Coordinates of C-alpha atoms in Angstrom, one line a residue:
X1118 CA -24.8 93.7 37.3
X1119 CA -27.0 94.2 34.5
X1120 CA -30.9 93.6 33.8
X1121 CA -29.4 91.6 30.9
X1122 CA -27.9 89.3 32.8
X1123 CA -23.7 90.4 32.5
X1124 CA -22.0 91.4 35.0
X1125 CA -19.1 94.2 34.2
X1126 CA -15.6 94.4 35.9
X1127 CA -13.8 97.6 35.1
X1128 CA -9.9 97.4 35.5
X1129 CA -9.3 101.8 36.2
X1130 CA -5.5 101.1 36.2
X1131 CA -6.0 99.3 32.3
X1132 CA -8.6 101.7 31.6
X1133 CA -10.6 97.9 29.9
X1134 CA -13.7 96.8 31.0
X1135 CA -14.4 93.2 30.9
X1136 CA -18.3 92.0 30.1
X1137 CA -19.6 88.5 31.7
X1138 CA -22.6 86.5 30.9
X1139 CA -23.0 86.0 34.3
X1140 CA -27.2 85.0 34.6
X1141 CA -30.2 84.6 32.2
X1142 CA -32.4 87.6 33.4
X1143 CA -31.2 91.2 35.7
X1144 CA -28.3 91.0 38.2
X1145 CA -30.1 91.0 42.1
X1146 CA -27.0 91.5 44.0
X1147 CA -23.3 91.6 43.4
X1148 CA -20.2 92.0 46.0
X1149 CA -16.9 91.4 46.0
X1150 CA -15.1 90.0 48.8
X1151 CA -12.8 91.5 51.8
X1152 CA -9.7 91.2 50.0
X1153 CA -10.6 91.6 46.5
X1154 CA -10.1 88.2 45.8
X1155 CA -13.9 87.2 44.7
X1156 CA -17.0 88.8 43.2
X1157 CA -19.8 87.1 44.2
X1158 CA -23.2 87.3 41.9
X1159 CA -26.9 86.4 42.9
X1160 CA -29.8 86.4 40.3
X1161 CA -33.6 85.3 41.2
X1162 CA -34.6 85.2 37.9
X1163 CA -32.8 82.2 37.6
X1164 CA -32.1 80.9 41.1
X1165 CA -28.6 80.9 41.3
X1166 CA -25.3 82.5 43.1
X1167 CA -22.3 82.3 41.2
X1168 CA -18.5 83.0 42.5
X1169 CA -16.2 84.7 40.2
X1170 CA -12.5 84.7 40.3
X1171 CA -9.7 87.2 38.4
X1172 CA -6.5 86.4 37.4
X1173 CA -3.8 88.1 35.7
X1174 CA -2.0 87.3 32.5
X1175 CA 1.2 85.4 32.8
X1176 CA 3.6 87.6 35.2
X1177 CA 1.3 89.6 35.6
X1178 CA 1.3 91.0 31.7
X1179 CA -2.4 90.7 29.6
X1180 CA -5.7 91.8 30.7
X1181 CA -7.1 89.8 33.4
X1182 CA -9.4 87.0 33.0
X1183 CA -12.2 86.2 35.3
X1184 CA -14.0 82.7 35.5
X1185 CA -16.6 81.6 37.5
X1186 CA -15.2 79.0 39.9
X1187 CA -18.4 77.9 42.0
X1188 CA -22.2 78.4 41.1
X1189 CA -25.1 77.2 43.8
X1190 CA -28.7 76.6 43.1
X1191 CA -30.7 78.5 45.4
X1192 CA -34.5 77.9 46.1
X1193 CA -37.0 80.1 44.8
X1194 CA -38.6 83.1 46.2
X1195 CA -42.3 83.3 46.2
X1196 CA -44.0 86.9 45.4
X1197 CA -41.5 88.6 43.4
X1198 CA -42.7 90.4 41.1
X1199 CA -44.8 91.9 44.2
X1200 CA -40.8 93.3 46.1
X1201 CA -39.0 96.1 44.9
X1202 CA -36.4 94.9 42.7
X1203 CA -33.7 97.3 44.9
X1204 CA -34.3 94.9 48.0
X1205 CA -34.9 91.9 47.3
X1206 CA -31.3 90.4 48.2
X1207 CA -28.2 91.5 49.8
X1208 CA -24.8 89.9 49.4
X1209 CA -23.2 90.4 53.0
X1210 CA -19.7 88.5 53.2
X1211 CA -18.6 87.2 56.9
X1212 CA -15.0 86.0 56.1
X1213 CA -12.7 86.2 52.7
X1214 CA -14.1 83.0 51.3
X1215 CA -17.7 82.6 52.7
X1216 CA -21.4 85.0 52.0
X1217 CA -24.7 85.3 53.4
X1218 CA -27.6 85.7 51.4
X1219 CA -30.0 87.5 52.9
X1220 CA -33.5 87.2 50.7
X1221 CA -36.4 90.0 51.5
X1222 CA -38.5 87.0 52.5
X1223 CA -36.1 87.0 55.7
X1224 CA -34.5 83.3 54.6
X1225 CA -30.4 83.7 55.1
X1226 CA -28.2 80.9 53.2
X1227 CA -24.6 81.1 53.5
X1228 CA -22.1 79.4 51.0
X1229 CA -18.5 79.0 50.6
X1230 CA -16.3 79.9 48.0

């Protein structure tokens, strides 16, 4: 994640890297999922978590595309300009479709794919 806001997947076997508009102000936290499958995006400048999901082309041919398939609202944190920006949220995910976010204010959410 950026402080723009994008996000940035690199695809080494393709040698491409793909840009997102993922959030209106810097990246807090990205992960991607056990398996791959999901990246998972948190921003507090503009309260939200966002799942993303690649796919390939057709039969597998094309660069891969990745959409957003679930966003949450999340509730504001107070004093943040106060944290350092480094640990203000982790991303920890407990299965292949589910993710705790843990806030620097001690306040865990999880959410679900």
């Amino acid at each position: 994640g950026s402080h723009t806001g994008q996000l940035a997947i690199y695809e080494l076997r393709a040698g491409r890297c793909q840009s997102l508009a993922a959030h209106t102000g810097p990246v807090t936290a990205c992960a991607f999922s056990p398996d791959g499958r999901y990246l998972v995006s948190y921003a507090t400048s503009d309260n939200r978590l966002s799942f993303w999901q690649s796919t390939a082309g057709m039969f597998g041919l094309g660069a891969a595309q990745t959409r957003c398939v679930k966003c949450y609202s999340t509730a504001p944190m107070a004093d943040v300009a106060r944290l350092n920006p480094a640990r203000l949220a982790r991303l920890v995910w407990t299965n292949s479709r589910s993710v705790t976010l843990m806030l620097a204010d001690g306040s865990e959410t999880r959410f679900n794919v």
